[in-house]
Coordinates of C-alpha atoms and ligand atoms in Angstrom, one line a residue:
M1 CA 0.0 0.0 0.0
C2 CA 1.1 3.5 -0.6
G3 CA -0.1 7.1 -0.2
I4 CA -0.3 9.8 -2.8
F5 CA -1.0 13.5 -2.4
G6 CA -1.0 16.4 -4.9
I7 CA -1.8 20.1 -4.8
T8 CA -2.0 22.7 -7.5
D9 CA -2.0 26.5 -7.8
N10 CA -0.5 27.3 -4.3
K11 CA 2.6 29.2 -3.4
D12 CA 3.1 26.8 -0.6
A13 CA 2.6 23.7 -2.8
A14 CA 5.7 21.7 -1.6
K15 CA 5.0 22.5 2.1
L16 CA 1.4 21.5 1.8
A17 CA 2.4 18.3 -0.1
Y18 CA 4.6 17.6 3.0
V19 CA 1.7 18.1 5.3
G20 CA -0.4 15.8 3.1
L21 CA 2.2 13.0 3.1
F22 CA 2.8 13.4 6.8
T23 CA -0.9 12.8 7.4
L24 CA -0.9 9.7 5.1
Q25 CA 2.3 8.3 6.8
H26 CA 0.3 5.3 8.1
R27 CA 0.0 4.1 4.4
G28 CA 3.8 3.5 4.0
Q29 CA 7.0 4.1 5.8
E30 CA 9.8 3.0 3.4
S31 CA 10.3 6.1 1.3
A32 CA 8.9 9.5 0.6
G33 CA 9.2 11.9 -2.3
I34 CA 7.8 15.1 -3.7
V35 CA 8.1 16.6 -7.2
S36 CA 7.3 20.2 -7.7
D37 CA 6.5 22.2 -10.9
A38 CA 9.0 25.0 -10.9
G39 CA 7.7 26.8 -14.0
G40 CA 8.8 24.6 -16.9
A41 CA 11.0 22.2 -15.0
L42 CA 10.2 19.5 -12.5
R43 CA 12.2 19.5 -9.2
H44 CA 12.5 16.3 -7.3
H45 CA 13.5 15.2 -3.8
A46 CA 13.0 11.7 -2.4
G47 CA 14.6 9.5 0.2
M48 CA 14.3 6.4 2.3
G49 CA 12.4 6.6 5.6
L50 CA 9.6 8.7 7.1
V51 CA 8.4 11.9 5.6
S52 CA 9.9 13.9 8.5
E53 CA 13.3 12.2 8.0
V54 CA 13.3 12.8 4.2
F55 CA 12.4 16.5 4.1
D56 CA 13.5 19.5 6.1
R57 CA 12.9 23.2 5.7
D58 CA 15.8 23.6 3.1
T59 CA 14.6 20.7 0.9
L60 CA 11.1 22.1 0.9
D61 CA 12.3 25.6 0.1
A62 CA 14.4 24.3 -2.7
L63 CA 11.4 22.4 -4.2
G64 CA 9.3 25.6 -4.2
G65 CA 6.9 25.6 -7.2
R66 CA 3.2 26.3 -7.3
S67 CA 2.1 22.6 -7.8
A68 CA 3.5 19.5 -6.2
I69 CA 2.8 15.8 -6.1
G70 CA 4.1 13.4 -3.5
H71 CA 4.3 9.7 -2.6
I72 CA 5.0 7.5 0.4
R73 CA 5.9 3.9 -0.3
Y74 CA 5.2 0.6 1.2
S75 CA 6.6 -1.9 -1.4
T76 CA 4.4 -4.6 -2.8
T77 CA 6.4 -5.0 -6.1
G78 CA 10.0 -3.9 -6.6
S79 CA 12.6 -3.9 -3.9
S80 CA 12.8 -1.5 -1.0
H81 CA 15.5 0.7 -2.6
I82 CA 15.9 4.4 -3.2
K83 CA 15.7 3.9 -7.0
N84 CA 12.1 2.7 -6.5
A85 CA 11.1 5.8 -4.3
Q86 CA 8.4 7.8 -6.0
P87 CA 7.4 10.0 -7.6
L88 CA 9.4 8.7 -10.6
V89 CA 10.5 11.3 -13.1
L90 CA 11.2 10.5 -16.7
N91 CA 12.5 12.9 -19.4
S92 CA 10.6 11.8 -22.5
C93 CA 9.9 13.2 -25.9
L94 CA 6.8 14.7 -24.2
G95 CA 9.1 16.6 -21.8
P96 CA 9.6 15.8 -18.1
V97 CA 6.8 13.7 -16.7
A98 CA 6.4 12.5 -13.1
V99 CA 4.2 9.7 -11.7
A100 CA 3.1 8.6 -8.2
H101 CA 1.3 5.3 -8.0
N102 CA -0.8 3.5 -5.4
G103 CA -1.7 0.0 -6.4
N104 CA -0.3 -3.0 -8.2
L105 CA -0.3 -3.6 -12.0
T106 CA -0.8 -7.3 -12.6
N107 CA 0.4 -7.2 -16.3
A108 CA 3.5 -5.0 -15.6
D109 CA 6.0 -7.8 -16.3
A110 CA 4.5 -8.5 -19.8
L111 CA 4.3 -4.9 -20.7
K112 CA 7.8 -4.2 -19.4
D113 CA 9.2 -7.1 -21.4
R114 CA 7.6 -5.7 -24.6
L115 CA 8.8 -2.1 -23.9
Q116 CA 12.4 -3.2 -23.2
K117 CA 12.4 -5.2 -26.5
S118 CA 11.5 -2.0 -28.3
G119 CA 14.3 -0.1 -26.6
A120 CA 12.9 1.4 -23.4
I121 CA 15.4 1.6 -20.5
F122 CA 13.9 1.3 -17.1
Q123 CA 15.3 3.2 -14.1
S124 CA 13.5 1.3 -11.4
S125 CA 12.2 -2.2 -10.7
S126 CA 8.7 -0.9 -9.7
D127 CA 5.7 -1.7 -11.9
S128 CA 4.7 2.0 -11.9
E129 CA 7.3 3.1 -14.4
V130 CA 5.6 1.1 -17.2
I131 CA 2.9 3.8 -17.7
L132 CA 5.6 6.5 -18.3
H133 CA 7.2 4.4 -21.0
L134 CA 3.9 3.6 -22.6
A135 CA 3.1 7.2 -22.7
A136 CA 6.5 8.2 -24.0
K137 CA 6.2 5.9 -27.0
Y138 CA 3.4 8.1 -28.4
R139 CA 4.5 11.4 -29.9
G140 CA 1.1 13.0 -29.5
R141 CA 1.5 16.5 -27.9
D142 CA -1.4 16.1 -25.4
L143 CA -0.2 14.2 -22.3
A144 CA -3.8 13.7 -21.0
A145 CA -5.0 12.2 -24.2
T146 CA -1.8 10.0 -24.5
L147 CA -2.3 8.8 -21.0
A148 CA -6.0 8.2 -21.5
S149 CA -5.4 5.9 -24.4
N150 CA -2.6 4.0 -22.6
L151 CA -4.2 3.5 -19.2
T152 CA -6.5 1.0 -20.8
K153 CA -3.5 -1.2 -21.4
L154 CA -2.9 -1.6 -17.7
E155 CA -4.5 -4.4 -15.6
G156 CA -4.8 -4.4 -11.9
A157 CA -5.1 -1.6 -9.4
Y158 CA -4.0 2.0 -9.6
A159 CA -4.6 5.4 -8.4
F160 CA -2.1 7.6 -10.3
L161 CA -0.9 11.2 -10.0
F162 CA 1.0 12.6 -13.0
M163 CA 2.8 15.9 -13.3
A164 CA 4.2 17.7 -16.3
P165 CA 5.0 21.4 -16.5
G166 CA 1.7 23.3 -16.0
L167 CA -0.3 20.1 -15.6
V168 CA -1.4 17.7 -12.9
I169 CA -3.5 14.6 -13.7
G170 CA -5.2 12.1 -11.4
A171 CA -6.6 8.8 -12.6
R172 CA -8.2 5.8 -11.0
D173 CA -8.5 2.2 -12.4
P174 CA -11.9 1.1 -13.8
H175 CA -12.6 -1.0 -10.7
G176 CA -11.7 1.7 -8.2
Y177 CA -9.6 -0.7 -6.1
R178 CA -7.5 2.0 -4.7
P179 CA -8.8 5.3 -3.3
L180 CA -8.4 8.8 -4.8
V181 CA -10.3 11.8 -3.7
L182 CA -10.5 15.4 -4.9
G183 CA -10.5 18.4 -2.6
R184 CA -10.4 22.2 -2.8
L185 CA -8.4 24.7 -0.8
G186 CA -9.2 28.2 -1.9
R187 CA -8.2 28.2 -5.6
S188 CA -6.0 25.1 -5.2
W189 CA -7.0 21.6 -6.1
I190 CA -6.0 18.7 -4.0
L191 CA -5.8 15.0 -4.9
S192 CA -5.2 12.5 -2.1
S193 CA -5.5 8.8 -1.2
E194 CA -7.6 9.7 1.8
T195 CA -9.9 12.6 2.9
C196 CA -8.0 13.0 6.2
A197 CA -5.1 14.6 4.3
I198 CA -7.4 17.1 2.6
D199 CA -8.9 18.0 6.1
V200 CA -5.5 18.4 7.7
A201 CA -4.2 20.6 4.8
G202 CA -7.2 22.9 5.5
G203 CA -9.2 21.9 2.4
R204 CA -12.7 20.5 1.8
L205 CA -13.7 17.3 0.1
V206 CA -15.2 17.8 -3.4
R207 CA -15.8 14.2 -4.3
E208 CA -14.2 10.8 -5.1
I209 CA -12.6 10.3 -8.5
E210 CA -14.8 7.7 -10.1
P211 CA -13.4 4.3 -11.3
G212 CA -12.2 4.8 -14.9
E213 CA -12.1 8.6 -14.5
M214 CA -9.3 11.1 -15.0
V215 CA -9.1 14.6 -13.8
V216 CA -6.9 17.1 -15.6
I217 CA -5.9 20.2 -13.7
K218 CA -4.5 23.0 -15.9
G219 CA -4.4 26.8 -15.5
G220 CA -6.4 26.5 -12.2
R221 CA -9.3 24.6 -13.9
A222 CA -10.2 20.9 -13.4
S223 CA -11.7 19.0 -16.2
F224 CA -12.9 15.4 -16.1
R225 CA -12.9 12.7 -18.6
R226 CA -13.6 9.0 -18.7
F227 CA -10.7 6.9 -20.1
A228 CA -12.6 3.6 -19.6
A229 CA -16.1 2.5 -18.9
P230 CA -16.3 1.9 -15.1
A231 CA -16.2 -1.9 -14.4
R232 CA -18.1 -3.1 -11.3
H233 CA -16.9 -0.8 -8.6
T234 CA -14.9 -2.9 -6.1
R235 CA -13.0 -0.8 -3.7
C236 CA -10.6 -2.7 -1.4
I237 CA -12.4 -3.5 1.8
F238 CA -9.0 -3.6 3.6
E239 CA -9.0 0.2 3.6
Q240 CA -11.7 0.1 6.3
V241 CA -10.4 -3.0 8.0
Y242 CA -6.9 -1.8 8.5
F243 CA -5.3 0.7 6.2
A244 CA -7.3 4.0 6.3
R245 CA -7.2 6.5 9.1
P246 CA -10.3 6.5 11.3
D247 CA -11.1 10.1 10.4
S248 CA -11.1 9.4 6.6
L249 CA -14.4 9.1 4.8
V250 CA -14.8 5.9 2.7
A251 CA -18.0 4.9 1.0
G252 CA -19.8 7.8 2.6
R253 CA -18.9 7.2 6.3
T254 CA -15.8 7.6 8.4
V255 CA -13.7 4.6 8.9
Q256 CA -14.2 5.1 12.6
T257 CA -18.0 4.6 12.2
A258 CA -17.5 1.5 10.0
R259 CA -15.1 0.0 12.6
Y260 CA -17.5 0.7 15.5
E261 CA -20.3 -1.0 13.6
I262 CA -18.0 -4.0 12.8
G263 CA -17.3 -4.3 16.5
A264 CA -21.0 -4.3 17.3
R265 CA -21.6 -7.0 14.7
L266 CA -18.8 -9.1 16.2
A267 CA -20.6 -8.9 19.5
R268 CA -23.9 -10.0 17.9
E269 CA -22.2 -12.9 16.3
L270 CA -20.8 -13.9 19.7
A271 CA -24.0 -13.1 21.6
G272 CA -24.1 -15.0 24.9
L273 CA -20.3 -15.1 25.3
K274 CA -19.4 -14.1 28.9
A275 CA -16.2 -12.2 29.6
D276 CA -14.9 -9.7 32.2
I277 CA -13.5 -7.2 29.7
V278 CA -13.2 -6.5 26.0
S279 CA -10.1 -4.9 24.5
G280 CA -8.5 -4.2 21.2
V281 CA -5.0 -4.6 19.7
P282 CA -3.9 -0.9 19.3
D283 CA -4.5 1.1 17.3
S284 CA -7.1 -0.2 14.9
G285 CA -8.5 -2.8 17.3
T286 CA -9.5 -0.2 19.9
V287 CA -12.5 1.1 18.0
Y288 CA -13.7 -2.4 17.2
A289 CA -13.6 -3.2 20.9
L290 CA -15.6 0.0 21.8
G291 CA -18.3 -1.1 19.4
Y292 CA -18.2 -4.6 20.8
S293 CA -18.5 -3.2 24.4
K294 CA -21.5 -1.0 23.6
E295 CA -23.4 -3.9 22.0
S296 CA -22.5 -6.6 24.5
G297 CA -22.4 -4.5 27.7
I298 CA -19.0 -6.0 28.5
P299 CA -16.8 -3.2 29.8
Y300 CA -13.9 -1.9 27.6
R301 CA -10.5 -1.8 29.1
T302 CA -7.1 -1.0 27.6
V303 CA -4.8 -4.0 28.0
F304 CA -1.9 -3.0 25.9
M305 CA 0.3 0.1 25.9
R306 CA 1.4 0.8 22.4
N307 CA 4.8 2.3 21.8
H308 CA 4.1 4.8 19.0
Y309 CA 7.6 5.2 17.9
T310 CA 8.2 1.7 16.4
G311 CA 6.0 2.1 13.3
R312 CA 3.7 -0.5 12.0
S313 CA 5.5 -3.8 12.6
F314 CA 4.1 -5.6 9.5
I315 CA 5.1 -2.8 7.3
Q316 CA 8.8 -3.7 7.4
P317 CA 9.5 -5.8 4.4
D318 CA 11.6 -8.5 6.0
Q319 CA 10.5 -11.2 8.4
R320 CA 13.4 -10.8 10.9
L321 CA 12.7 -7.1 11.4
R322 CA 9.0 -7.7 11.7
E323 CA 9.4 -10.1 14.6
F324 CA 11.8 -7.8 16.4
T325 CA 9.6 -4.7 16.2
A326 CA 6.5 -6.7 17.2
H327 CA 8.1 -7.3 20.6
L328 CA 8.9 -3.6 21.1
K329 CA 5.5 -2.4 20.1
L330 CA 2.9 -3.7 22.6
A331 CA 3.4 -3.9 26.4
P332 CA 0.7 -5.5 28.6
I333 CA -0.9 -3.5 31.4
K334 CA -0.7 -6.2 34.1
D335 CA -3.2 -5.3 36.8
V336 CA -6.0 -4.9 34.2
I337 CA -5.3 -8.3 32.8
K338 CA -4.6 -10.5 35.8
G339 CA -7.3 -13.0 36.6
K340 CA -9.6 -11.7 33.8
S341 CA -11.4 -13.4 31.0
I342 CA -10.8 -11.2 28.0
V343 CA -12.3 -10.8 24.5
L344 CA -9.4 -9.4 22.5
I345 CA -10.1 -7.9 19.0
D346 CA -7.7 -7.4 16.2
D347 CA -8.5 -6.3 12.7
S348 CA -7.1 -9.3 10.9
L349 CA -5.0 -12.4 11.1
V350 CA -2.5 -12.8 8.3
R351 CA 0.5 -15.0 9.2
G352 CA -0.7 -15.4 12.8
T353 CA 2.5 -13.9 14.2
T354 CA 0.9 -10.9 16.0
S355 CA -2.0 -12.9 17.5
K356 CA 0.3 -15.6 18.8
K357 CA 2.6 -13.1 20.5
I358 CA -0.2 -11.0 22.1
V359 CA -2.1 -14.0 23.4
G360 CA 1.1 -15.3 24.9
S361 CA 1.7 -11.9 26.4
L362 CA -1.8 -11.8 28.0
R363 CA -1.3 -15.2 29.4
R364 CA 2.1 -14.3 31.0
A365 CA 0.4 -11.2 32.5
G366 CA -2.1 -13.6 34.2
A367 CA -5.2 -13.6 32.0
K368 CA -7.7 -16.4 33.0
K369 CA -9.2 -16.8 29.5
V370 CA -8.5 -15.2 26.1
V371 CA -11.1 -15.2 23.3
M372 CA -9.6 -13.8 20.1
A373 CA -12.1 -12.1 17.9
I374 CA -11.0 -11.0 14.4
A375 CA -12.8 -8.1 12.8
S376 CA -12.6 -9.7 9.3
P377 CA -13.0 -13.2 7.8
P378 CA -10.1 -15.6 7.3
I379 CA -7.6 -14.3 4.7
I380 CA -7.3 -17.3 2.4
A381 CA -5.9 -15.8 -0.8
P382 CA -3.2 -13.4 -1.7
C383 CA -3.9 -9.9 -2.8
Y384 CA -2.7 -8.9 -6.3
F385 CA -4.0 -5.4 -6.1
G386 CA -1.5 -3.8 -3.8
I387 CA -1.8 -5.2 -0.2
D388 CA 1.3 -7.0 1.1
T389 CA 0.1 -10.6 1.3
P390 CA 2.1 -11.9 -1.5
T391 CA 2.0 -15.7 -1.3
R392 CA -0.7 -18.2 -0.3
R393 CA 1.9 -20.2 1.6
E394 CA 2.3 -17.4 4.1
L395 CA -1.4 -17.1 4.9
I396 CA -2.2 -19.1 8.0
A397 CA -5.9 -19.5 7.0
D398 CA -4.9 -21.1 3.8
R399 CA -2.9 -23.9 5.5
M400 CA -4.9 -24.4 8.8
S401 CA -8.5 -24.8 10.0
V402 CA -9.9 -22.3 12.4
E403 CA -9.4 -24.8 15.2
K404 CA -5.7 -25.4 14.3
I405 CA -5.2 -21.6 14.1
R406 CA -6.7 -21.3 17.6
R407 CA -4.3 -23.8 18.9
F408 CA -1.4 -22.2 17.1
I409 CA -2.1 -18.7 18.6
G410 CA -2.8 -20.3 22.0
A411 CA -6.3 -18.8 22.5
D412 CA -9.2 -20.4 24.4
A413 CA -11.5 -19.5 21.5
L414 CA -11.1 -17.9 18.1
H415 CA -13.9 -16.2 16.1
Y416 CA -13.7 -14.5 12.7
L417 CA -16.3 -12.0 11.6
G418 CA -18.6 -13.2 8.8
L419 CA -18.1 -11.7 5.3
E420 CA -21.8 -10.5 5.1
S421 CA -21.4 -8.7 8.4
L422 CA -18.2 -7.0 7.3
V423 CA -19.6 -5.8 3.9
D424 CA -22.8 -4.6 5.6
A425 CA -20.9 -2.6 8.2
C426 CA -18.4 -1.1 5.7
G427 CA -21.1 -0.1 3.2
G428 CA -23.6 1.2 5.8
G429 CA -26.0 -1.6 4.8
T430 CA -26.5 -0.3 1.2
D431 CA -23.1 -0.1 -0.6
R432 CA -21.8 -3.6 -1.4
N433 CA -19.2 -2.5 -3.9
F434 CA -16.1 -4.0 -2.3
C435 CA -13.2 -6.2 -3.4
V436 CA -13.2 -9.1 -1.0
S437 CA -10.9 -11.5 -3.0
C438 CA -8.5 -12.0 -0.1
F439 CA -11.4 -13.6 1.8
T440 CA -12.9 -15.6 -1.1
G441 CA -10.1 -16.3 -3.6
R442 CA -12.3 -15.0 -6.4
Y443 CA -10.7 -12.2 -8.2
N444 CA -12.5 -9.5 -10.1
G445 CA -10.8 -8.1 -13.1
L446 CA -7.5 -10.0 -12.7
G447 CA -6.4 -10.0 -16.3
K448 CA -4.3 -12.4 -18.3
G449 CA -1.1 -11.0 -16.8
G450 CA -2.2 -11.6 -13.2
R451 CA -0.8 -14.4 -11.1
Ligands
LIG1 P1 0.0 -11.3 11.3 O1 0.8 -11.0 12.5 O2 0.9 -11.8 10.1 O3 -1.2 -12.3 11.5 O4 -0.7 -9.9 10.7 C1 -1.8 -9.4 11.4 C2 -1.4 -8.1 12.0 O5 -0.8 -7.2 11.0 C3 -2.7 -7.4 12.5 O6 -2.4 -7.0 13.8 C4 -2.9 -6.3 11.5 O7 -3.2 -5.1 12.3 C5 -1.7 -6.1 10.7 N1 -1.9 -6.1 9.3 C6 -2.8 -6.8 8.6 N2 -2.7 -6.6 7.3 C7 -1.6 -5.8 7.1 C8 -1.0 -5.3 6.0 N3 -1.4 -5.6 4.7 N4 0.1 -4.5 6.2 C9 0.5 -4.2 7.4 N5 -0.1 -4.7 8.5 C10 -1.1 -5.5 8.4

């Protein structure tokens, strides 16, 4: 998963892009970058690490410009390396063009192979560069038209921001897997992965960019065009389950509201279960637990102190680092736990590493009974659309029954939320347009190039 943010027509463009990326930091922590439009030339600064580590006052001043696009990366394809930090900039026959991408292109390898055979030289190993080379092959003068006719060659998931001198373009794939919203701040336009970054930058939400839609911002005006007929809208349900910030609006309601409702539905599915307290694995688990508590009448208590300076453990790309940071992250609050039967809620169970550790930690702190409740169904299939669950082998629910998983994590009981309940809660009971392929193994729109 990644985050993208762009702003036009603003004397503080680079600084506001920094604010936007800082707000979207939860979406990726490997690298950060900003490209600004400095009147005819594109200026670029990117580095490995957090937004606050990559930029300082001097780099932001040097970027300057009246428009800027930015990216934070959490790699799903391509290695964790500075050459893959985005936005990527290419000097083409169309002039300099920059791209920032959230998603995963399932036919990138085939396209790259073809492009390389016809002479394209790739700078990065990320799938995102393909669209720049496709666009560069066409000598038409209009970048928006060139992109529109080339985006249809891509399969998979994408929310894109493009920048060329005097021009910012946003585009979203025909299924709308990945989010992209449009905002306004005075005379400036904002494009962002989430509404929270528009809010924090002081803007207001205009609307979502529709699946298969492109917005072209030029000379202070935004124009909209369809580059593809919208396929069935299937936004990724994991945005609500885990990725998005609670104050962001998704499918017409805040993520906080959806998670509270999911917690209440978990409580209904477990009606009759007796426990002394209910708690959540911080941070995302907390809201689920509050919803559960309201519905069940079981009091909510915080059982883990989260160290906020470790980052999201799962987000580190290598297993050794993941395990190390998981230890640092959550510390049990012993007197709350001792002698209690506890319902503990986490958003998801992927490899089972986190649940096993925290159940063990509750037991060592003296818990009498631990019921693990998961706010989503078993993840049985990998995601090819940009979430980091790359191989089936790594997914515990693909290899083990629920009973075996319960034993593996050491809980007294294990319950997963039903898919119907999840979709109902996320869509407010009316919107069912979600991609749920990680729970079903049925992929929507995975083209020939997909794995
Ligand atoms: P695991 O420990 O492998 O079972 O992963 C589950 C934990 O990782 C949960 O606590 C989630 O909050 C978190 N998580 C789930 N999916 C992701 C993801 N795609 N990226 C980062 N963290 C995740």
